[in-house]
Amino acid sequence: MTDESVGRIIKVSGPLVVAEKMQGAKMYDVVRVSDKRLIGEVIEVRGERASIQVYEETSGLGPGEPVYSTGQALSVELGPGLIESIYDGIQRPLDVIWKMVGDRITRGVEAESLDRKKRWNFVPTVKAGDEVVTGDIIGTVQETTLVAQKIMVPPGVAGKLTFVHSGEATVTDTVAKVEKDGAVTDIQMMQKWPVRRGRPYKEKLSPTEPLLTGQRVIDMFFPVAKGGTACIPGPFGSGKTVTQHQLAKWADAEIIVYVGCGERGNEMTDVLNEFPELKDPKSGEPLMKRTVLIANTSDMPVAAREASIYTGITIAEYFRDMGFSVALMADSTSRWAEALREISGRLEEMPGEEGYPAYLGSRVAEFYERAGRVICSGSDNRVGALTAVGAVSPPGGDLSEPVSQNTLRIVKVFWGLDAALAYRRHFPAINWLLSYSLYTESLDDYYNEKIGSEWIEMRSEAMRLLQEEADLEEIVRLVGVDALSTRERLILETAKSLREDFLHQNSFHEVDTYASIEKQFKMMKLIMMFHHECLRALDRGANLHDLLTLSVRDQIARARYLEESKMSEFDRIEAVLKEQIAKASAAGDDDLEQQYV
């Protein structure tokens, strides 16, 4: 390292270090701070002075200590070995570091993100003499039993293949050579990509297919599209993390990237304990075999939270480029915004609302805009999708605070968690009167094709009944239930059934934790059929109390626990429902006749 590339610290303020003699330093260059070699990133340049965000604990640093510039942007390593890995916010593998230094990460520790010694079986899909362009797939590596990673031509490379390897190789071995205009480029299985820059693609497409999650309140009422964006804001204890865990477990994405950005350590421990035990519903294999975890817990340095979000979405983009459907869970973006606020304060920038930097909105937008359904780079026009779901933790559940408001301006799906619902033990505590999805209309064609138009009709009617229930509850609170008509009482009962038998879902029950859209449709159909049959029975003089005490109501309530393999049971319950209501209607007819006699 030459003297020219060594700066000197002149100020230390928490995670912010200011250094002088930083000639040639560029924005977002990675530097090594002091002889402890703490990793940092240049976030402001003024002449020869650079302000550096340090991603490790800075206690003990002082003026005069050296700063070594690498001249490279903060980048992630992409290639075989990502799946099943657990990284910190700057892509250091935690299992490797644990073996090196024990339970606590020591400062300045360095570990390669991808194992350089492990040999992978590279199966070429091209041959020497073929012409290739950026993004073309030149081979595959069976990374886990669930994921065959596709090795792509790196961005900016195109030409004729002069050499193609077949068989075992490490991530740094040359597996192909591309020649163009006399210049030869070696292609390895590993790529590096700067985290703050989105990976290239050909074209962004409109979302037309839902990301099915198995969560009834989401799939039926507030669906998110593959390639869409969603946020889960809610106060402490309302179930943000459990909801994101459910999405990570059951969403029909092929790859899951889970970013714990400032979560408590016990929440990440739950993920680490659960995921290896959980079986993928499609393959029966452990879920970890298609998952990448980034664990940046609340006791790790605050500044590293900022990097963890970008590390996660860059890894997710890499798998999207292969043509996979990828789901990114970020928990929680509020902790990321707090890291921005701290650094902005130490830089003495003009603060925006509540002390957050004035550029908070643009940073949030930059993150979510990297989601989408795209035609990937390459000559085969494959389609990949990256869905981003971010949790927001507004203090006291106040959705008017800046992080929530800036997020809501950008995302298309809002799953508003309600502390009152959580207090009543109604989970997922997504408030059906506050939440919305702007993808509903664009996904209707999908549901029409897969289920039929009844899905859309039932969804609209169920939402109307839940809204009417909220209005009627005001009347009941003021003057009592006796002031309601028979039909209005039936609405209250049907809405209660929708809430307790359909919207409520037990994430810890082996059957109820997941429901296919076919099962969701049949469950909703039972509830709405009961409502319509009761309306007809009331017209014929049936007694409301008799209808509401029919034994079939218990069967409707227990339908959520029917296994996916026992769908025919729903048809049996439908038959029982019609039979029992017909008897109650006949009894009502007899009563009417007696009155006229």
Coordinates of C-alpha atoms in Angstrom, one line a residue:
M1 CA 0.0 0.0 0.0
T2 CA 1.5 3.3 -1.0
D3 CA 1.6 6.5 1.1
E4 CA -0.7 8.2 -1.3
S5 CA -3.6 5.8 -0.5
V6 CA -3.2 6.3 3.3
G7 CA -5.3 9.0 5.0
R8 CA -5.3 10.2 8.6
I9 CA -8.2 10.3 11.0
I10 CA -9.0 13.9 12.3
K11 CA -12.3 13.3 13.9
V12 CA -14.3 10.4 15.4
S13 CA -18.0 10.8 16.2
G14 CA -19.7 7.4 16.9
P15 CA -19.9 5.5 13.6
L16 CA -18.7 8.6 11.6
V17 CA -15.0 9.1 11.0
V18 CA -13.6 12.1 9.2
A19 CA -10.2 11.6 7.5
E20 CA -7.9 14.0 5.6
K21 CA -5.3 13.4 2.8
M22 CA -7.9 11.2 1.0
Q23 CA -6.9 12.2 -2.5
G24 CA -8.8 10.3 -5.1
A25 CA -11.4 9.0 -2.7
K26 CA -14.8 8.6 -4.4
M27 CA -18.3 8.4 -3.0
Y28 CA -19.2 4.9 -1.6
D29 CA -15.6 3.7 -1.8
V30 CA -14.7 1.1 0.8
V31 CA -11.9 2.0 3.2
R32 CA -10.2 0.2 6.1
V33 CA -10.0 2.4 9.2
S34 CA -7.0 2.2 11.6
D35 CA -4.6 -0.7 11.9
K36 CA -7.6 -2.7 13.2
R37 CA -8.8 -2.6 9.6
L38 CA -12.5 -1.7 10.5
I39 CA -14.6 -1.7 7.3
G40 CA -16.1 1.7 6.3
E41 CA -17.6 3.5 3.3
V42 CA -17.0 7.0 2.1
I43 CA -20.3 8.9 2.3
E44 CA -19.1 12.5 1.8
V45 CA -16.1 14.0 0.0
R46 CA -15.0 17.6 0.5
G47 CA -11.6 18.3 -1.2
E48 CA -9.1 16.0 0.4
R49 CA -11.4 15.3 3.4
A50 CA -13.7 12.3 3.4
S51 CA -16.5 11.4 5.9
I52 CA -16.6 7.7 6.4
Q53 CA -19.5 5.6 7.7
V54 CA -17.8 2.7 9.8
Y55 CA -19.7 -0.5 9.9
E56 CA -18.0 -1.7 13.1
E57 CA -17.6 -0.4 16.7
T58 CA -15.4 2.7 16.7
S59 CA -14.6 2.9 20.4
G60 CA -10.9 3.4 21.0
L61 CA -10.2 5.1 17.7
G62 CA -8.5 8.5 17.8
P63 CA -7.0 11.2 15.5
G64 CA -3.9 10.4 13.7
E65 CA -4.7 6.8 13.0
P66 CA -4.4 5.6 9.3
V67 CA -7.2 5.1 6.8
Y68 CA -6.5 2.8 3.9
S69 CA -8.5 3.3 0.7
T70 CA -9.3 0.3 -1.5
G71 CA -10.6 2.3 -4.4
Q72 CA -13.6 -0.1 -4.8
A73 CA -17.3 0.3 -4.1
L74 CA -19.0 -1.7 -1.3
S75 CA -19.8 -4.9 -3.2
V76 CA -21.3 -8.3 -2.7
E77 CA -20.0 -11.6 -4.0
L78 CA -22.5 -13.5 -6.1
G79 CA -22.2 -17.1 -7.0
P80 CA -22.6 -20.7 -5.7
G81 CA -22.7 -20.9 -2.0
L82 CA -25.2 -18.1 -1.3
I83 CA -28.2 -20.4 -0.6
E84 CA -28.3 -21.6 3.1
S85 CA -25.8 -19.0 4.1
I86 CA -26.2 -16.6 7.1
Y87 CA -24.5 -13.3 6.6
D88 CA -24.2 -10.1 8.6
G89 CA -25.1 -6.7 7.1
I90 CA -21.9 -6.5 5.0
Q91 CA -22.0 -10.1 3.8
R92 CA -19.5 -11.6 6.2
P93 CA -20.5 -15.3 6.8
L94 CA -21.5 -15.6 10.4
D95 CA -20.8 -19.4 10.6
V96 CA -17.2 -18.9 9.3
I97 CA -16.6 -16.0 11.7
W98 CA -18.0 -18.0 14.6
K99 CA -15.4 -20.7 13.9
M100 CA -12.7 -18.1 13.7
V101 CA -13.4 -15.9 16.8
G102 CA -16.3 -17.5 18.8
D103 CA -19.6 -16.2 19.9
R104 CA -18.9 -12.4 19.5
I105 CA -17.8 -10.8 16.3
T106 CA -14.4 -9.1 17.0
R107 CA -13.6 -5.9 15.2
G108 CA -11.7 -6.0 11.9
V109 CA -12.4 -9.7 11.3
E110 CA -12.3 -10.5 7.6
A111 CA -13.9 -13.6 6.0
E112 CA -14.6 -14.3 2.4
S113 CA -18.3 -14.3 1.6
L114 CA -18.1 -17.3 -0.7
D115 CA -16.0 -20.4 0.1
R116 CA -13.0 -20.3 -2.3
K117 CA -12.0 -23.9 -1.6
K118 CA -15.3 -25.7 -2.1
R119 CA -15.6 -27.4 -5.5
W120 CA -18.9 -27.2 -7.4
N121 CA -20.0 -29.4 -10.3
F122 CA -20.3 -27.0 -13.3
V123 CA -22.5 -28.3 -16.1
P124 CA -22.1 -26.2 -19.2
T125 CA -25.2 -25.4 -21.4
V126 CA -23.1 -23.8 -24.2
K127 CA -20.0 -24.9 -26.2
A128 CA -16.9 -23.3 -27.6
G129 CA -17.7 -21.2 -30.7
D130 CA -21.1 -20.0 -29.5
E131 CA -21.8 -16.3 -29.5
V132 CA -23.0 -15.0 -26.1
V133 CA -24.2 -11.6 -24.7
T134 CA -24.5 -10.2 -21.2
G135 CA -26.9 -12.3 -19.1
D136 CA -26.7 -15.5 -21.2
I137 CA -26.6 -18.7 -19.1
I138 CA -23.4 -20.6 -19.8
G139 CA -23.9 -23.4 -17.3
T140 CA -25.6 -24.6 -14.1
V141 CA -24.5 -25.6 -10.6
Q142 CA -26.8 -27.7 -8.4
E143 CA -26.4 -25.6 -5.3
T144 CA -29.0 -27.4 -3.1
T145 CA -31.6 -30.0 -3.8
L146 CA -34.1 -27.2 -4.5
V147 CA -31.9 -24.6 -6.3
A148 CA -29.9 -25.1 -9.5
Q149 CA -27.9 -21.8 -9.8
K150 CA -27.4 -20.5 -13.3
I151 CA -24.0 -19.2 -14.1
M152 CA -24.4 -16.1 -16.3
V153 CA -22.2 -13.9 -18.5
P154 CA -21.4 -10.9 -16.4
P155 CA -22.7 -7.4 -17.3
G156 CA -20.6 -5.7 -20.0
V157 CA -19.2 -8.9 -21.5
A158 CA -20.2 -10.3 -24.9
G159 CA -18.5 -12.2 -27.8
K160 CA -17.5 -15.7 -28.9
L161 CA -16.7 -18.5 -26.5
T162 CA -13.2 -19.8 -27.0
F163 CA -13.2 -22.2 -24.0
V164 CA -15.9 -23.8 -21.8
H165 CA -15.1 -25.9 -18.7
S166 CA -17.0 -29.0 -17.6
G167 CA -16.8 -30.6 -14.2
E168 CA -15.7 -29.5 -10.8
A169 CA -14.4 -26.0 -10.2
T170 CA -14.1 -23.4 -7.4
V171 CA -15.9 -20.1 -7.6
T172 CA -12.7 -18.3 -8.7
D173 CA -11.7 -20.9 -11.4
T174 CA -12.2 -19.8 -15.0
V175 CA -15.2 -21.8 -16.4
A176 CA -15.3 -20.0 -19.8
K177 CA -13.4 -17.5 -22.0
V178 CA -15.1 -14.9 -24.2
E179 CA -13.2 -13.2 -27.0
K180 CA -14.2 -10.0 -28.7
D181 CA -12.1 -7.8 -31.0
G182 CA -9.0 -9.8 -29.9
A183 CA -9.5 -9.2 -26.2
V184 CA -10.3 -12.3 -24.1
T185 CA -12.3 -12.1 -20.9
D186 CA -12.2 -14.9 -18.3
I187 CA -15.5 -15.8 -16.7
Q188 CA -15.7 -17.2 -13.2
M189 CA -18.7 -18.6 -11.3
M190 CA -18.4 -15.7 -8.9
Q191 CA -19.4 -12.1 -9.8
K192 CA -19.0 -9.0 -7.7
W193 CA -21.6 -6.2 -7.8
P194 CA -21.8 -2.8 -6.0
V195 CA -24.7 -3.0 -3.6
R196 CA -26.0 0.6 -4.2
R197 CA -26.5 0.1 -7.9
G198 CA -29.4 -2.0 -9.3
R199 CA -28.5 -4.9 -11.6
P200 CA -29.4 -4.4 -15.3
Y201 CA -32.3 -6.0 -17.1
K202 CA -34.0 -5.6 -20.5
E203 CA -37.5 -4.4 -19.7
K204 CA -39.8 -4.0 -16.7
L205 CA -43.2 -5.7 -17.0
S206 CA -46.6 -5.1 -15.4
P207 CA -47.4 -7.5 -12.6
T208 CA -50.1 -10.0 -13.6
E209 CA -49.7 -12.9 -11.2
P210 CA -50.2 -12.9 -7.4
L211 CA -47.5 -14.0 -5.0
L212 CA -49.7 -16.6 -3.2
T213 CA -48.8 -16.7 0.5
G214 CA -51.3 -19.2 2.0
Q215 CA -52.5 -16.4 4.3
R216 CA -56.2 -16.0 3.8
V217 CA -56.5 -12.3 4.6
I218 CA -53.7 -11.5 2.1
D219 CA -54.6 -13.8 -0.8
M220 CA -58.3 -13.2 -0.7
F221 CA -58.5 -9.5 0.3
F222 CA -55.1 -7.7 -0.1
P223 CA -53.0 -9.7 -2.6
V224 CA -49.4 -8.7 -3.6
A225 CA -48.2 -9.4 -7.1
K226 CA -45.1 -11.2 -8.1
G227 CA -42.6 -8.3 -8.6
G228 CA -44.7 -6.1 -6.4
T229 CA -44.0 -4.0 -3.2
A230 CA -45.8 -4.2 0.1
C231 CA -45.3 -2.9 3.6
I232 CA -46.4 -4.2 7.0
P233 CA -46.5 -1.3 9.5
G234 CA -47.6 -1.9 13.0
P235 CA -46.8 -1.1 16.7
F236 CA -44.7 -3.3 18.9
G237 CA -46.3 -6.8 19.5
S238 CA -48.8 -6.6 16.7
G239 CA -47.2 -9.4 14.7
K240 CA -45.0 -7.9 12.0
T241 CA -42.2 -10.4 12.4
V242 CA -44.5 -13.4 12.6
T243 CA -46.3 -12.2 9.5
Q244 CA -43.0 -11.9 7.6
H245 CA -41.9 -15.3 8.9
Q246 CA -45.2 -16.7 7.5
L247 CA -44.6 -15.1 4.1
A248 CA -41.0 -16.4 4.0
K249 CA -42.2 -19.9 4.9
W250 CA -45.2 -20.2 2.6
A251 CA -45.0 -17.7 -0.3
D252 CA -44.8 -19.4 -3.6
A253 CA -41.4 -17.7 -4.5
E254 CA -38.6 -20.0 -5.5
I255 CA -35.9 -18.0 -3.5
I256 CA -36.3 -16.2 -0.2
V257 CA -33.9 -13.5 1.0
Y258 CA -34.7 -12.6 4.6
V259 CA -33.0 -9.4 6.0
G260 CA -33.1 -9.0 9.7
C261 CA -32.3 -5.3 9.8
G262 CA -32.0 -4.2 13.5
E263 CA -34.3 -7.0 14.8
R264 CA -33.8 -8.3 18.3
G265 CA -31.4 -11.3 18.3
N266 CA -34.1 -13.7 19.6
E267 CA -36.2 -13.0 16.5
M268 CA -33.4 -14.0 14.2
T269 CA -32.8 -17.0 16.4
D270 CA -36.4 -18.1 15.8
V271 CA -35.7 -18.0 12.1
L272 CA -32.5 -20.0 12.4
N273 CA -34.2 -22.6 14.6
E274 CA -37.4 -22.9 12.6
F275 CA -36.3 -22.8 8.9
P276 CA -34.2 -25.9 9.0
E277 CA -37.1 -27.8 10.6
L278 CA -39.8 -26.4 8.2
K279 CA -40.6 -28.4 5.1
D280 CA -41.1 -26.7 1.8
P281 CA -44.8 -27.4 0.9
K282 CA -43.9 -28.2 -2.8
S283 CA -40.8 -30.4 -2.3
G284 CA -40.8 -31.6 1.3
E285 CA -37.2 -30.4 1.6
P286 CA -36.1 -27.9 4.4
L287 CA -36.9 -24.3 3.6
M288 CA -33.3 -23.3 4.2
K289 CA -32.4 -25.0 0.9
R290 CA -33.9 -22.0 -0.9
T291 CA -33.2 -19.2 1.6
V292 CA -30.5 -16.6 2.2
L293 CA -30.4 -15.0 5.6
I294 CA -28.9 -11.6 6.5
A295 CA -28.8 -11.2 10.3
N296 CA -28.0 -7.7 11.4
T297 CA -29.4 -7.7 14.9
S298 CA -30.1 -4.7 17.2
D299 CA -26.9 -5.3 19.2
M300 CA -24.7 -5.1 16.0
P301 CA -23.4 -1.6 14.9
V302 CA -26.2 0.7 13.9
A303 CA -24.4 1.8 10.7
A304 CA -24.3 -1.7 9.3
R305 CA -28.1 -1.7 9.1
E306 CA -27.9 0.7 6.2
A307 CA -25.7 -1.7 4.2
S308 CA -27.8 -4.8 5.1
I309 CA -30.8 -3.6 3.1
Y310 CA -28.7 -3.1 0.0
T311 CA -26.8 -6.3 0.5
G312 CA -30.1 -8.2 0.6
I313 CA -31.7 -6.6 -2.4
T314 CA -28.6 -7.1 -4.5
I315 CA -28.5 -10.8 -3.7
A316 CA -32.2 -11.0 -4.5
E317 CA -31.6 -9.2 -7.9
Y318 CA -28.9 -11.8 -8.8
F319 CA -31.4 -14.7 -8.4
R320 CA -34.1 -12.7 -10.2
D321 CA -31.7 -12.3 -13.2
M322 CA -31.6 -16.2 -13.4
G323 CA -35.4 -16.1 -14.1
F324 CA -36.4 -17.0 -10.5
S325 CA -39.3 -15.6 -8.6
V326 CA -37.6 -14.1 -5.5
A327 CA -39.2 -12.7 -2.3
L328 CA -37.3 -10.3 -0.1
M329 CA -38.4 -9.7 3.5
A330 CA -36.9 -6.6 5.2
D331 CA -37.5 -6.4 8.9
S332 CA -37.5 -3.6 9.7
T333 CA -37.0 -0.7 7.4
S334 CA -37.6 1.7 10.4
R335 CA -34.3 0.5 11.9
W336 CA -32.6 1.2 8.6
A337 CA -34.1 4.7 8.5
E338 CA -32.8 5.3 12.1
A339 CA -29.3 4.5 10.9
L340 CA -29.7 7.1 8.2
R341 CA -30.9 9.6 10.8
E342 CA -28.0 9.0 13.1
I343 CA -25.4 9.4 10.3
S344 CA -27.2 12.5 8.9
G345 CA -27.2 14.1 12.4
R346 CA -23.4 13.4 12.8
L347 CA -22.8 14.9 9.3
E348 CA -24.6 18.0 10.6
E349 CA -27.0 18.0 7.6
M350 CA -30.2 20.1 7.7
P351 CA -32.7 17.7 9.3
G352 CA -36.1 16.9 7.8
E353 CA -39.2 15.9 9.7
E354 CA -38.6 14.3 13.1
G355 CA -34.9 14.6 12.6
Y356 CA -34.8 12.2 9.6
P357 CA -32.7 13.4 6.6
A358 CA -34.5 15.3 4.0
Y359 CA -33.6 12.7 1.4
L360 CA -35.3 9.8 3.3
G361 CA -38.1 9.6 0.8
S362 CA -35.8 9.2 -2.2
R363 CA -33.7 6.5 -0.4
V364 CA -36.9 4.5 0.4
A365 CA -38.0 4.9 -3.2
E366 CA -34.6 3.8 -4.5
F367 CA -34.9 0.6 -2.4
Y368 CA -38.5 -0.4 -3.4
E369 CA -38.0 0.6 -7.1
R370 CA -35.4 -2.2 -7.4
A371 CA -38.3 -4.7 -7.0
G372 CA -40.3 -5.7 -10.2
R373 CA -41.1 -8.3 -12.8
V374 CA -38.6 -8.0 -15.6
I375 CA -37.3 -9.5 -18.8
C376 CA -33.8 -10.5 -17.8
S377 CA -30.6 -9.7 -19.6
G378 CA -29.7 -12.4 -22.1
S379 CA -30.8 -13.7 -25.5
D380 CA -33.5 -16.2 -24.1
N381 CA -35.9 -13.4 -22.8
R382 CA -36.5 -15.3 -19.5
V383 CA -38.7 -13.5 -17.0
G384 CA -37.8 -13.0 -13.3
A385 CA -39.6 -11.3 -10.5
L386 CA -38.4 -9.7 -7.2
T387 CA -41.1 -9.0 -4.6
A388 CA -40.1 -6.7 -1.8
V389 CA -42.0 -6.7 1.6
G390 CA -40.8 -4.3 4.2
A391 CA -41.9 -4.1 7.8
V392 CA -42.2 -0.7 9.4
S393 CA -42.1 -0.1 13.1
P394 CA -43.7 3.3 13.8
P395 CA -43.3 4.4 17.4
G396 CA -46.6 3.8 19.2
G397 CA -48.2 2.6 16.0
D398 CA -48.4 6.2 14.7
L399 CA -48.6 5.9 10.9
S400 CA -48.2 9.6 10.4
E401 CA -44.5 9.4 11.2
P402 CA -42.1 10.0 8.3
V403 CA -40.9 6.4 7.6
S404 CA -44.4 5.1 7.3
Q405 CA -45.6 8.0 5.2
N406 CA -42.7 7.8 2.8
T407 CA -43.1 4.0 2.4
L408 CA -46.8 4.3 1.8
R409 CA -46.2 6.8 -1.1
I410 CA -44.2 4.1 -2.9
V411 CA -45.6 0.7 -2.1
K412 CA -48.8 -0.7 -3.7
V413 CA -49.9 -2.9 -0.8
F414 CA -50.6 -1.8 2.7
W415 CA -51.1 -4.5 5.4
G416 CA -51.9 -2.3 8.4
L417 CA -51.5 -4.2 11.7
D418 CA -53.8 -3.3 14.5
A419 CA -52.8 -3.4 18.2
A420 CA -56.4 -3.8 19.2
L421 CA -56.7 -7.0 17.0
A422 CA -53.4 -8.3 18.4
Y423 CA -54.6 -7.6 21.9
R424 CA -57.8 -9.7 21.2
R425 CA -55.4 -12.5 20.0
H426 CA -56.7 -12.1 16.4
F427 CA -53.7 -13.0 14.1
P428 CA -52.6 -12.1 11.5
A429 CA -53.7 -8.7 13.0
I430 CA -54.2 -7.1 9.6
N431 CA -57.0 -4.5 9.9
W432 CA -59.3 -5.2 7.0
L433 CA -60.9 -1.7 7.1
L434 CA -57.5 0.1 6.9
S435 CA -55.5 -2.2 4.6
Y436 CA -55.5 -2.0 0.8
S437 CA -54.0 -3.5 -2.3
L438 CA -53.6 -1.6 -5.6
Y439 CA -52.9 -4.9 -7.5
T440 CA -56.4 -6.3 -7.0
E441 CA -57.8 -5.3 -10.4
S442 CA -54.7 -6.4 -12.3
L443 CA -54.8 -9.8 -10.7
D444 CA -58.5 -10.4 -11.3
D445 CA -57.8 -12.2 -14.6
Y446 CA -55.6 -14.7 -12.8
Y447 CA -58.3 -15.5 -10.2
N448 CA -60.9 -15.7 -13.0
E449 CA -58.9 -18.2 -14.8
K450 CA -57.8 -20.3 -11.8
I451 CA -60.9 -20.2 -9.7
G452 CA -63.7 -18.4 -11.5
S453 CA -65.6 -15.1 -11.3
E454 CA -67.2 -16.2 -8.0
W455 CA -63.9 -15.4 -6.2
I456 CA -64.2 -11.7 -7.1
E457 CA -67.9 -11.5 -6.3
M458 CA -67.4 -13.2 -2.9
R459 CA -64.5 -11.0 -2.0
S460 CA -66.5 -7.8 -2.8
E461 CA -69.5 -9.1 -0.8
A462 CA -67.4 -10.2 2.2
M463 CA -65.7 -6.8 2.3
R464 CA -69.1 -5.1 2.2
L465 CA -70.4 -7.2 5.1
L466 CA -67.3 -6.4 7.2
Q467 CA -67.8 -2.7 6.5
E468 CA -71.5 -3.0 7.4
E469 CA -70.6 -4.8 10.6
A470 CA -68.3 -1.8 11.6
D471 CA -71.3 0.6 11.0
L472 CA -73.8 -1.6 12.9
E473 CA -71.4 -2.0 15.9
E474 CA -71.7 1.8 16.4
I475 CA -75.5 1.4 16.6
V476 CA -75.2 -1.6 19.0
R477 CA -72.9 0.4 21.3
L478 CA -75.4 3.2 21.4
V479 CA -78.8 1.6 21.7
G480 CA -78.2 -2.2 22.0
V481 CA -78.6 -5.2 19.7
D482 CA -82.4 -5.2 20.1
A483 CA -82.6 -2.1 18.0
L484 CA -81.4 -4.1 14.9
S485 CA -83.6 -5.8 12.4
T486 CA -83.3 -9.6 11.9
R487 CA -81.3 -9.1 8.7
E488 CA -78.9 -6.8 10.4
R489 CA -78.3 -9.3 13.2
L490 CA -77.6 -11.9 10.5
I491 CA -75.0 -9.5 9.0
L492 CA -73.3 -9.3 12.4
E493 CA -73.2 -13.1 12.7
T494 CA -71.9 -13.6 9.1
A495 CA -69.2 -10.9 9.7
K496 CA -68.2 -12.6 12.9
S497 CA -67.9 -15.9 11.0
L498 CA -65.7 -14.2 8.4
R499 CA -63.5 -12.7 11.1
E500 CA -63.2 -15.8 13.4
D501 CA -63.4 -18.7 10.9
F502 CA -61.7 -17.1 7.8
L503 CA -59.5 -14.1 8.6
H504 CA -58.1 -15.5 11.8
Q505 CA -55.3 -18.0 11.1
N506 CA -53.2 -19.9 13.6
S507 CA -49.6 -19.8 12.3
F508 CA -48.6 -22.5 14.9
H509 CA -51.2 -25.1 13.8
E510 CA -49.8 -27.6 11.3
V511 CA -52.9 -27.4 9.0
D512 CA -54.2 -23.9 9.6
T513 CA -50.8 -22.2 9.1
Y514 CA -51.3 -22.5 5.3
A515 CA -54.3 -22.5 3.0
S516 CA -54.2 -22.9 -0.8
I517 CA -56.4 -20.6 -2.8
E518 CA -58.7 -23.6 -3.6
K519 CA -59.2 -24.2 0.1
Q520 CA -59.7 -20.5 0.7
F521 CA -62.4 -20.3 -2.0
K522 CA -64.3 -23.3 -0.5
M523 CA -64.1 -21.8 3.0
M524 CA -65.4 -18.5 1.9
K525 CA -68.1 -20.2 -0.2
L526 CA -69.4 -22.0 2.9
I527 CA -69.7 -18.8 4.9
M528 CA -71.4 -16.9 2.1
M529 CA -73.7 -19.8 1.3
F530 CA -74.8 -19.9 4.9
H531 CA -75.5 -16.2 4.7
H532 CA -77.6 -16.4 1.5
E533 CA -79.5 -19.5 2.6
C534 CA -80.3 -17.9 5.9
L535 CA -81.6 -14.8 4.1
R536 CA -83.9 -17.0 2.0
A537 CA -85.0 -18.9 5.1
L538 CA -85.9 -15.6 6.9
D539 CA -88.0 -14.6 4.0
R540 CA -90.0 -17.9 4.5
G541 CA -90.5 -17.1 8.1
A542 CA -87.7 -19.1 9.7
N543 CA -86.5 -18.1 13.2
L544 CA -83.1 -16.5 13.3
H545 CA -82.2 -18.1 16.6
D546 CA -82.9 -21.6 15.1
L547 CA -80.7 -20.8 12.1
L548 CA -77.8 -19.5 14.2
T549 CA -77.8 -22.6 16.4
L550 CA -77.7 -25.1 13.6
S551 CA -75.0 -27.8 14.1
V552 CA -73.6 -27.1 10.7
R553 CA -72.1 -23.8 11.9
D554 CA -69.6 -25.8 14.0
Q555 CA -68.6 -27.7 10.9
I556 CA -68.1 -24.4 9.0
A557 CA -65.9 -23.1 11.9
R558 CA -63.8 -26.3 11.9
A559 CA -63.4 -26.3 8.1
R560 CA -60.1 -24.3 8.5
Y561 CA -58.5 -27.5 10.0
L562 CA -59.4 -29.7 7.1
E563 CA -56.3 -30.9 5.3
E564 CA -55.7 -30.0 1.6
S565 CA -56.2 -33.7 0.7
K566 CA -59.8 -33.7 2.1
M567 CA -61.3 -31.1 -0.1
S568 CA -64.3 -33.3 -0.8
E569 CA -65.4 -32.8 2.8
F570 CA -66.4 -29.2 1.9
D571 CA -69.0 -30.6 -0.6
R572 CA -70.4 -32.8 2.2
I573 CA -70.7 -29.7 4.6
E574 CA -72.4 -27.8 1.8
A575 CA -75.0 -30.6 1.5
V576 CA -75.6 -30.7 5.3
L577 CA -75.9 -26.9 5.3
K578 CA -78.6 -26.8 2.7
E579 CA -80.4 -29.7 4.3
Q580 CA -80.4 -28.2 7.8
I581 CA -81.5 -24.7 6.6
A582 CA -84.3 -26.4 4.5
K583 CA -85.6 -28.0 7.6
A584 CA -85.5 -24.7 9.5
S585 CA -87.3 -23.0 6.6
A586 CA -90.0 -25.7 6.5
A587 CA -90.5 -25.2 10.2
G588 CA -90.9 -21.5 9.5
D589 CA -93.4 -22.2 6.7
D590 CA -95.5 -24.3 9.2
D591 CA -95.4 -21.4 11.7
L592 CA -96.6 -19.0 9.0
E593 CA -99.5 -21.4 8.1
Q594 CA -100.5 -21.7 11.8
Q595 CA -100.6 -17.9 12.0
Y596 CA -102.9 -17.6 9.0
V597 CA -105.1 -20.5 10.3

